[in-house]
Every structure is written in structure tokens, then in C-alpha cells.
Amino acid sequence: MAQDTAEQALPTPPSTPARALLPLIAPALVVGVACSLLFLLVSSVAERLQHVLWDDLPDALGIGRYSVPWMLVMLTATGIAVGLVVWKVPGHAGPDPATLGLDAVALPPAALPGLLLAAVLMLAGGPSLGPENPIIAVNVGLALWLGRMARPRLPGSLWPALADAATLGALFGTPVAAALVISEALAGKPLKGALWDNLFGPLMAAGAGAMTTALVAHPTLDLGLPPLGHPRWPDLLAVVVIAPAAALLGMCAVYAFPFVHGAFRRLGHPMVALPVGGLVLGLLAALGGRLTLFKGLDQVAELAKDPAGWSAGQYAVMAVVKLAALLVASSCGFRGGRIFPSVFIGAALGLCAHALVPAVPPSVGVAAGVLGMLLAITRQGWISLFTAAVLVASTSVITLLCVASLPAWLMVTGRPRMQLRADGTALR
């Protein structure tokens, strides 16, 4: 009787026959490879342009690389360049980035070239944003446009799902990240068939995107920190303190987001808001140093090479400055995502904890700091856990992170998100 009651309470969804899933394989593979190649192309162009702007050009002019005057000039110039794209290029580089999250948004094809150009200029110029949001938006728009022309009989909703998953797989170098994000997005929604039936096509696309990135670029998120052995009680205490503290700091930026965004919005024109934002970012870079520039992945790897190379105060300053830079860059109109800068902020906080209390292993501090910061900024539980775990490449840290996520989640759940509605009010 109890078993019958349980079966009625949790009905098993009907399985989708294999013949219905097989036609998804070819489109998923094509979308996965194409999305990864576009991501790699954008990253390569941005890196080459960054080298020219931050190395070759100051050397040719006899100006010190990453000197304060050069940071002020470059970030202001980046604001002017992106402002011109937003103002003059058809499509205006897409909608206000403050209103976008990781979910796929299908933009008209005319807006995609401007968004790509704005993203490349931003990545090369130094603002504290990552490539994820614009790359996802461009891939989704292209997949929907081309997919409808090539395979009009397939449902239109398929192409955004494949492109979103493929880009996440390419960005993180593994399809696991895409599976976690999509599973979280599907929670609570009525599904046709079992969960894995709905994940089949996106996971195929994510796998193709991740494999393409791995074969071409050989990326890794592992910071090379000393591995964590068997977890100890002090480690548990450390993560349940550091993760909520990082989440609390992140929530400060979340609550400030509508006000900072409103201040830039009142400037009234992208050719005013973006250059002013670039100037503010230059001043913040002068305060925090060169490591607080750019999306943050290369910079956090530099921190991790020598955890004892900076004092607790220096780590704290870098974390706060990077968070302020993320807030300003997200508010003034630069096209970019918030995940990778949040990783730098959380890692700096974790290394600050290690510098204050040397008994806290660097891997524990970094993983807990990244977890708490990502929970506050993204409100994506699975991707926060996944990213924090892969940074330290230690299976024993997963148990600690799962426990630490609970008090950190209490700090953020039910509160505003770092994403705004069209009228400038915060989402919950």
C-alpha cells in the first residue's frame, strides 16, 4: 500500500522512444562544434588585440605597461570604442546587459555583429567582465537563424537550447557545466518525457562544444593549488565561515546594482555612460593594480601560483576593487558576463583567509570563497558548486562545499539578483 501511494505521488514520466532522439544527434554535433569555434575565434582575436593594446603599443610609445596613466587612457578609450558600437552599429549591440543572465536570449541577426565587436573590444580593453553572456547570445541567435533555414521541421525551441548548452560546454571545457545549468533551469517546469530525454540533445551539443575546445585550446580551470587531503574539522569550520562571508560581500554589490545602474542610466547616452564607466574602471585599476583588470581567469591563476606572495590586506583590496569594477562594468553598458570576475573575487577572498589564518589550506579558502561569491552574483547553485570544485581539482572538497553551500544559500535566497528588469528594478 505504501509503495502504491509513493508511485501515485511521484509518477514516472513516459520515456521518449530512441527514434525520436536520434534525429537530434546531427544538429547537436554541428551546433556544438560551431559554437565552440566561434568562442575560440572571439577569444583569440581578443587576446591578440589585448597584447597589442597593453604590450606593443605602450612599448612603442615608451609608456610603462600597466602604468596608472596607461590604465586610465586604455579603459576610457575602451569605453569610447564600445560606446560608438552601441550608439552607431545596427542593433546597438543587443539589449541592456544588466537585464540579461545566462539564459538564452534570441537576438535578431542584425544585432549580432555589433554585439560580437563590443565583446571583443571589452575583453581586450580591460573591463572586469567575462565573455559568457555575449557569446551565448550570439551563438543562440545564429543557431536559431541558421537552424530554421536548414531544418525548418525541427522545433524552433531546439536551437537556442542546443546553442546555450554548447557554449557553456565550450566555456567551461566540460559538458557537466551545461547539464547542471540546464537541469536547474528545467526544475519545476512541466517536461515531456524523462529528464534525460530532455537533456539528450543539449548534452550532445555541450559534449561536442567541450571536446572541440579541449582539442583546439587545451583549457583547464585547475589552479594548481596544493591538493586537499582528508577533510578535517577545522576545514569544515573554515568553509562554513568563508562561503557565507563571501556571499555577504557579493550581496553588497547586488543591492548596490540598481542604484549604480540608475546613475549611469541617467547620463542618457552610451557615448557618455561608457566613457565615464571606463574612466571609473581606470581609477579602480590604479587602486587595485593590474591583476584587477580583464575577466580574471589568467589573473586568478597568477595569484594561485604563489598564495603567500601577497598579504591579507592586499588580497582584501584586490577583492573589493574587483567587485567594485564588476559592479561598474555591469552597470555602465559594457557587454560581458559576471561569472569569471566573480571567480577572481572569491579566490582573492579565500587567499585572504589563508593569509589571515595559515591553518586554512589555500584550496579550502579559494573553493569556499568562489562558492559564496558565485551564489550571490549568479544565484546558480549547481554552477557555483561545480566551478568552486573544479578550481582546486580535489574530490574531498566537494563534501565541504556541499555543507558550506547551505549557510551561504540562506544569505542569498529570496533576495534581489544581480539582474534587472527593463524598468531598472531588481529581479528576485
Coordinates of C-alpha atoms in Angstrom, one line a residue:
M1 CA 0.0 0.0 0.0
A2 CA 2.8 2.4 0.9
Q3 CA 4.6 1.6 -2.3
D4 CA 1.4 2.3 -4.3
T5 CA 1.0 5.6 -2.6
A6 CA 4.6 6.6 -3.4
E7 CA 4.1 5.7 -7.0
Q8 CA 1.0 7.9 -7.2
A9 CA 2.8 10.8 -5.6
L10 CA 5.8 10.6 -7.8
P11 CA 4.6 9.4 -11.2
T12 CA 7.3 8.2 -13.6
P13 CA 7.2 10.3 -16.8
P14 CA 6.8 8.3 -20.0
S15 CA 10.1 7.5 -21.8
T16 CA 10.8 9.0 -25.2
P17 CA 11.5 6.4 -27.8
A18 CA 15.0 6.3 -29.2
R19 CA 13.8 7.0 -32.7
A20 CA 12.6 10.4 -31.5
L21 CA 16.0 11.3 -30.1
L22 CA 18.2 10.0 -32.9
P23 CA 17.4 13.0 -35.3
L24 CA 18.8 15.4 -32.7
I25 CA 22.3 14.0 -32.9
A26 CA 23.5 15.6 -36.1
P27 CA 22.1 19.1 -35.3
A28 CA 23.6 18.9 -31.8
L29 CA 27.0 17.9 -33.1
V30 CA 27.0 20.7 -35.7
V31 CA 25.8 23.3 -33.3
G32 CA 28.3 22.2 -30.6
V33 CA 31.3 22.4 -32.9
A34 CA 30.3 25.7 -34.4
C35 CA 29.6 27.4 -31.1
S36 CA 33.0 26.3 -29.7
L37 CA 34.8 27.5 -32.8
L38 CA 33.1 30.9 -32.6
F39 CA 34.0 31.2 -28.9
L40 CA 37.6 30.2 -29.7
L41 CA 37.8 32.7 -32.5
V42 CA 36.5 35.6 -30.4
S43 CA 38.9 34.7 -27.5
S44 CA 41.8 34.5 -29.9
V45 CA 41.1 37.9 -31.5
A46 CA 40.5 39.5 -28.1
E47 CA 43.8 38.1 -26.8
R48 CA 45.8 39.3 -29.8
L49 CA 44.2 42.8 -29.5
Q50 CA 44.9 42.8 -25.8
H51 CA 48.6 42.1 -26.5
V52 CA 48.7 45.0 -29.0
L53 CA 47.0 47.4 -26.7
W54 CA 48.7 46.5 -23.4
D55 CA 52.1 45.4 -24.5
D56 CA 53.1 46.5 -28.0
L57 CA 51.5 50.0 -28.0
P58 CA 52.9 51.2 -24.6
D59 CA 56.3 49.8 -25.5
A60 CA 56.3 51.7 -28.8
L61 CA 55.2 54.9 -27.1
G62 CA 57.7 54.5 -24.3
I63 CA 55.0 54.3 -21.6
G64 CA 55.2 51.7 -18.9
R65 CA 53.0 48.7 -19.3
Y66 CA 50.0 48.8 -16.9
S67 CA 51.2 52.2 -15.6
V68 CA 48.4 54.3 -14.0
P69 CA 48.3 56.8 -16.9
W70 CA 48.1 54.0 -19.4
M71 CA 45.3 52.2 -17.5
L72 CA 43.3 55.4 -17.3
V73 CA 43.8 56.0 -21.1
M74 CA 43.1 52.5 -22.2
L75 CA 39.9 51.9 -20.1
T76 CA 38.5 55.3 -21.1
A77 CA 39.3 54.6 -24.7
T78 CA 37.6 51.2 -24.4
G79 CA 34.5 52.9 -23.1
I80 CA 34.6 55.3 -26.1
A81 CA 35.0 52.5 -28.6
V82 CA 32.3 50.3 -27.1
G83 CA 30.1 53.4 -26.8
L84 CA 30.5 54.1 -30.5
V85 CA 29.4 50.5 -31.3
V86 CA 26.4 50.7 -29.0
W87 CA 25.4 54.0 -30.5
K88 CA 26.1 53.6 -34.2
V89 CA 26.2 49.9 -35.2
P90 CA 22.9 48.4 -36.2
G91 CA 21.2 46.6 -33.3
H92 CA 23.1 48.7 -30.7
A93 CA 25.0 45.6 -29.5
G94 CA 21.8 44.0 -28.1
P95 CA 19.7 44.9 -25.1
D96 CA 21.0 46.4 -21.8
P97 CA 23.4 43.8 -20.4
A98 CA 22.2 44.5 -16.9
T99 CA 18.9 42.8 -17.9
L100 CA 20.5 39.6 -19.1
G101 CA 21.5 36.4 -17.3
L102 CA 22.9 33.1 -18.5
D103 CA 19.5 32.1 -20.0
A104 CA 19.4 32.1 -23.8
V105 CA 18.0 35.3 -25.4
A106 CA 17.4 35.1 -29.2
L107 CA 18.5 38.4 -30.7
P108 CA 17.8 39.4 -34.3
P109 CA 20.7 38.7 -36.7
A110 CA 21.3 42.4 -37.3
A111 CA 22.3 42.9 -33.7
L112 CA 24.9 40.1 -33.6
P113 CA 27.9 41.7 -35.4
G114 CA 27.7 44.7 -33.1
L115 CA 27.5 42.5 -30.0
L116 CA 30.5 40.5 -31.1
L117 CA 32.5 43.7 -31.8
A118 CA 31.5 45.2 -28.4
A119 CA 32.5 41.9 -26.7
V120 CA 35.9 41.7 -28.4
L121 CA 36.7 45.4 -27.5
M122 CA 35.6 44.8 -23.9
L123 CA 37.7 41.7 -23.5
A124 CA 40.8 43.3 -24.9
G125 CA 40.4 46.7 -23.2
G126 CA 40.4 45.5 -19.6
P127 CA 36.9 45.9 -18.0
S128 CA 36.1 43.3 -15.4
L129 CA 33.6 41.1 -17.3
G130 CA 33.8 37.7 -19.0
P131 CA 32.8 36.5 -22.4
E132 CA 29.9 34.2 -21.4
N133 CA 26.8 36.4 -21.9
P134 CA 27.6 37.9 -25.3
I135 CA 29.0 34.6 -26.7
I136 CA 25.8 32.7 -25.6
A137 CA 23.6 35.4 -27.1
V138 CA 25.5 35.4 -30.4
N139 CA 25.5 31.6 -30.7
V140 CA 21.9 31.4 -29.8
G141 CA 20.9 34.0 -32.4
L142 CA 23.0 32.4 -35.1
A143 CA 21.8 28.8 -34.3
L144 CA 18.1 29.9 -34.4
W145 CA 18.5 31.8 -37.6
L146 CA 20.5 29.2 -39.5
G147 CA 18.8 26.2 -37.9
R148 CA 15.3 27.4 -39.0
M149 CA 16.6 27.8 -42.6
A150 CA 18.4 24.4 -42.7
R151 CA 16.0 22.3 -40.7
P152 CA 12.6 24.0 -40.7
R153 CA 10.8 20.9 -39.5
L154 CA 12.6 20.8 -36.2
P155 CA 11.0 22.8 -33.3
G156 CA 12.3 26.3 -33.1
S157 CA 12.9 26.0 -29.4
L158 CA 15.5 23.3 -30.0
W159 CA 18.2 25.6 -31.5
P160 CA 18.5 28.0 -28.5
A161 CA 18.7 25.0 -26.1
L162 CA 21.5 23.4 -28.2
A163 CA 23.5 26.6 -28.6
D164 CA 23.2 27.6 -25.0
A165 CA 24.4 24.1 -23.9
A166 CA 27.2 24.0 -26.5
T167 CA 28.5 27.4 -25.5
L168 CA 28.5 26.5 -21.8
G169 CA 30.4 23.3 -22.6
A170 CA 32.9 25.3 -24.6
L171 CA 33.4 27.9 -22.0
F172 CA 34.0 25.5 -19.1
G173 CA 35.6 22.8 -21.1
T174 CA 33.2 20.1 -20.0
P175 CA 29.5 19.2 -20.7
V176 CA 28.9 18.8 -17.0
A177 CA 28.5 22.5 -16.5
A178 CA 25.8 22.7 -19.2
A179 CA 24.0 19.7 -17.8
L180 CA 23.9 21.3 -14.3
V181 CA 22.7 24.7 -15.6
I182 CA 20.0 23.2 -17.8
S183 CA 18.8 20.8 -15.1
E184 CA 18.4 23.7 -12.7
A185 CA 16.6 25.7 -15.4
L186 CA 14.2 22.8 -16.0
A187 CA 13.4 22.3 -12.3
G188 CA 9.7 22.9 -11.7
K189 CA 8.8 23.1 -15.4
P190 CA 6.5 20.5 -17.0
L191 CA 8.6 18.1 -19.0
K192 CA 7.6 15.9 -21.9
G193 CA 9.4 12.6 -21.1
A194 CA 12.1 11.9 -18.6
L195 CA 14.8 14.5 -17.6
W196 CA 17.5 12.7 -19.6
D197 CA 15.3 12.7 -22.6
N198 CA 15.2 16.5 -22.4
L199 CA 18.9 16.7 -21.8
F200 CA 19.8 14.4 -24.7
G201 CA 20.2 17.0 -27.4
P202 CA 21.7 19.7 -25.3
L203 CA 24.2 17.3 -23.6
M204 CA 25.3 16.1 -27.0
A205 CA 25.8 19.7 -28.1
A206 CA 27.7 20.5 -24.9
G207 CA 29.9 17.5 -25.3
A208 CA 30.8 18.5 -28.9
G209 CA 31.5 22.0 -27.8
A210 CA 33.6 20.9 -24.9
M211 CA 35.6 18.4 -27.0
T212 CA 36.2 21.0 -29.7
T213 CA 37.6 23.4 -27.1
A214 CA 39.7 20.8 -25.5
L215 CA 41.2 19.6 -28.8
V216 CA 41.9 23.1 -30.1
A217 CA 42.9 25.1 -27.0
H218 CA 43.6 22.6 -24.2
P219 CA 41.9 24.7 -21.4
T220 CA 41.9 24.0 -17.7
L221 CA 40.2 25.5 -14.7
D222 CA 42.5 23.8 -12.2
L223 CA 44.6 26.5 -10.4
G224 CA 47.3 24.0 -9.4
L225 CA 46.8 24.7 -5.6
P226 CA 48.2 22.1 -3.1
P227 CA 45.7 19.2 -3.1
L228 CA 43.4 18.8 -0.1
G229 CA 43.8 15.5 1.8
H230 CA 41.3 14.0 4.1
P231 CA 38.9 16.8 5.3
R232 CA 39.4 17.9 8.9
W233 CA 37.0 19.6 11.3
P234 CA 38.9 22.9 11.0
D235 CA 38.4 22.7 7.2
L236 CA 34.6 22.4 7.8
L237 CA 34.7 25.4 10.1
A238 CA 36.6 27.4 7.6
V239 CA 34.2 26.8 4.7
V240 CA 31.1 27.5 6.7
V241 CA 32.7 30.8 7.7
I242 CA 34.3 31.8 4.4
A243 CA 31.4 30.9 2.0
P244 CA 28.7 32.9 3.8
A245 CA 31.2 35.8 4.3
A246 CA 31.9 35.8 0.5
A247 CA 28.1 35.6 -0.2
L248 CA 27.5 38.6 2.1
L249 CA 30.2 40.7 0.3
G250 CA 28.6 39.7 -3.0
M251 CA 25.2 40.7 -1.8
C252 CA 26.5 44.2 -1.1
A253 CA 27.2 44.5 -4.9
V254 CA 23.8 43.0 -5.7
Y255 CA 22.0 45.6 -3.5
A256 CA 24.0 48.4 -5.0
F257 CA 23.5 47.3 -8.6
P258 CA 20.1 49.1 -9.3
F259 CA 21.5 52.3 -7.8
V260 CA 24.8 52.3 -9.8
H261 CA 23.0 51.2 -12.9
G262 CA 20.4 54.0 -12.4
A263 CA 23.2 56.6 -12.0
F264 CA 24.8 55.6 -15.3
R265 CA 21.4 55.4 -17.0
R266 CA 20.7 59.0 -16.0
L267 CA 23.7 60.0 -18.1
G268 CA 21.4 59.4 -21.0
H269 CA 23.7 58.3 -23.8
P270 CA 26.1 55.4 -24.4
M271 CA 28.8 57.9 -25.5
V272 CA 28.6 59.4 -22.1
A273 CA 27.9 56.4 -19.8
L274 CA 30.5 54.1 -21.3
P275 CA 33.5 56.5 -21.3
V276 CA 32.6 57.6 -17.8
G277 CA 32.4 54.0 -16.8
G278 CA 35.8 53.3 -18.4
L279 CA 37.3 56.2 -16.5
V280 CA 36.0 54.9 -13.2
L281 CA 37.3 51.5 -14.1
G282 CA 40.7 53.0 -14.8
L283 CA 40.7 54.7 -11.4
L284 CA 39.8 51.4 -9.7
A285 CA 42.6 49.6 -11.6
A286 CA 45.0 52.3 -10.3
L287 CA 43.9 51.4 -6.8
G288 CA 43.8 47.6 -7.2
G289 CA 46.6 47.0 -9.6
R290 CA 46.8 45.2 -13.0
L291 CA 45.5 41.9 -11.6
T292 CA 42.1 43.5 -11.1
L293 CA 41.8 44.1 -14.9
F294 CA 40.2 41.8 -17.5
K295 CA 37.9 38.8 -17.0
G296 CA 40.0 37.4 -14.2
L297 CA 40.9 33.8 -15.1
D298 CA 44.5 34.4 -16.1
Q299 CA 44.9 36.8 -13.1
V300 CA 43.5 34.3 -10.6
A301 CA 45.9 31.7 -11.9
E302 CA 48.7 34.1 -11.2
L303 CA 47.5 34.6 -7.6
A304 CA 47.3 30.8 -7.1
K305 CA 50.9 30.3 -8.3
D306 CA 52.1 31.9 -5.1
P307 CA 49.5 32.1 -2.4
A308 CA 52.0 33.6 0.0
G309 CA 53.0 36.3 -2.4
W310 CA 50.6 38.9 -1.1
S311 CA 49.4 40.0 2.3
A312 CA 45.9 39.6 3.6
G313 CA 45.4 43.3 3.2
Q314 CA 46.5 43.2 -0.5
Y315 CA 44.1 40.3 -1.1
A316 CA 41.3 42.1 0.5
V317 CA 41.9 45.3 -1.5
M318 CA 42.0 43.3 -4.8
A319 CA 38.8 41.5 -3.9
V320 CA 36.9 44.7 -3.0
V321 CA 38.3 46.6 -6.0
K322 CA 37.5 43.8 -8.4
L323 CA 33.9 43.6 -7.0
A324 CA 33.5 47.4 -7.5
A325 CA 34.9 47.1 -11.0
L326 CA 32.4 44.2 -11.8
L327 CA 29.6 46.4 -10.5
V328 CA 30.6 49.4 -12.6
A329 CA 31.3 47.5 -15.8
S330 CA 27.9 45.6 -15.5
S331 CA 26.1 48.9 -14.8
C332 CA 27.5 51.3 -17.4
G333 CA 26.8 49.2 -20.5
F334 CA 29.9 47.0 -21.3
R335 CA 28.8 43.7 -22.9
G336 CA 30.0 40.8 -20.8
G337 CA 29.3 38.2 -18.1
R338 CA 29.8 38.1 -14.4
I339 CA 31.0 34.6 -13.7
F340 CA 34.7 34.8 -14.3
P341 CA 35.3 38.1 -12.5
S342 CA 33.4 36.6 -9.6
V343 CA 35.8 33.7 -9.6
F344 CA 38.7 36.1 -9.1
I345 CA 36.9 37.9 -6.3
G346 CA 36.1 34.7 -4.4
A347 CA 39.6 33.3 -4.9
A348 CA 41.1 36.5 -3.6
L349 CA 38.9 36.3 -0.5
G350 CA 39.8 32.7 0.1
L351 CA 43.5 33.5 -0.2
C352 CA 42.9 36.5 2.2
A353 CA 41.5 34.0 4.7
H354 CA 44.6 31.8 4.2
A355 CA 46.9 34.8 4.8
L356 CA 45.0 35.7 8.0
V357 CA 44.8 32.1 9.3
P358 CA 47.6 30.0 7.7
A359 CA 45.9 26.9 9.1
V360 CA 43.2 27.3 6.4
P361 CA 44.5 25.5 3.3
P362 CA 44.6 27.7 0.2
S363 CA 42.4 25.2 -1.7
V364 CA 39.8 25.3 1.0
G365 CA 39.8 29.1 1.2
V366 CA 39.6 29.5 -2.6
A367 CA 36.8 26.9 -3.1
A368 CA 34.7 28.4 -0.3
G369 CA 35.2 32.0 -1.4
V370 CA 34.3 31.2 -5.0
L371 CA 31.3 29.2 -4.0
G372 CA 29.9 32.0 -1.8
M373 CA 30.6 34.8 -4.3
L374 CA 29.1 32.9 -7.3
L375 CA 26.0 32.0 -5.3
A376 CA 25.4 35.7 -4.6
I377 CA 26.2 37.0 -8.1
T378 CA 24.7 34.3 -10.3
R379 CA 22.1 32.6 -8.0
Q380 CA 23.0 29.4 -9.8
G381 CA 23.6 26.7 -7.1
W382 CA 24.9 23.9 -9.3
I383 CA 27.3 26.0 -11.4
S384 CA 28.6 27.6 -8.2
L385 CA 29.4 24.2 -6.7
F386 CA 30.9 22.9 -9.9
T387 CA 33.1 25.9 -10.5
A388 CA 34.4 26.0 -7.0
A389 CA 35.2 22.3 -7.0
V390 CA 37.0 22.1 -10.4
L391 CA 39.2 25.1 -9.5
V392 CA 41.0 23.0 -6.8
A393 CA 40.7 19.6 -8.6
S394 CA 40.1 17.8 -5.3
T395 CA 37.2 15.3 -4.8
S396 CA 37.4 15.6 -1.0
V397 CA 36.5 19.3 -1.2
I398 CA 33.1 18.5 -2.6
T399 CA 31.7 17.4 0.7
L400 CA 32.9 20.5 2.4
L401 CA 31.4 22.7 -0.4
C402 CA 28.0 21.0 -0.2
V403 CA 27.8 21.7 3.5
A404 CA 29.1 25.3 3.0
S405 CA 26.5 26.0 0.3
L406 CA 23.7 25.7 2.9
P407 CA 24.5 28.7 5.1
A408 CA 25.7 30.6 2.0
W409 CA 22.4 29.9 0.3
L410 CA 20.5 31.3 3.3
M411 CA 22.3 34.5 2.8
V412 CA 21.1 34.9 -0.8
T413 CA 17.8 33.1 -1.3
G414 CA 14.7 35.3 -1.6
R415 CA 16.8 38.4 -2.1
P416 CA 17.4 40.5 -5.2
R417 CA 19.5 39.1 -8.0
M418 CA 22.3 40.9 -9.9
Q419 CA 19.9 41.2 -12.9
L420 CA 17.4 44.0 -13.6
R421 CA 14.1 44.3 -15.3
A422 CA 13.7 46.7 -18.2
D423 CA 12.5 49.4 -15.8
G424 CA 15.7 49.1 -13.7
T425 CA 14.2 47.3 -10.7
A426 CA 15.9 44.1 -9.4
L427 CA 14.7 40.6 -10.1
R428 CA 14.2 38.2 -7.2

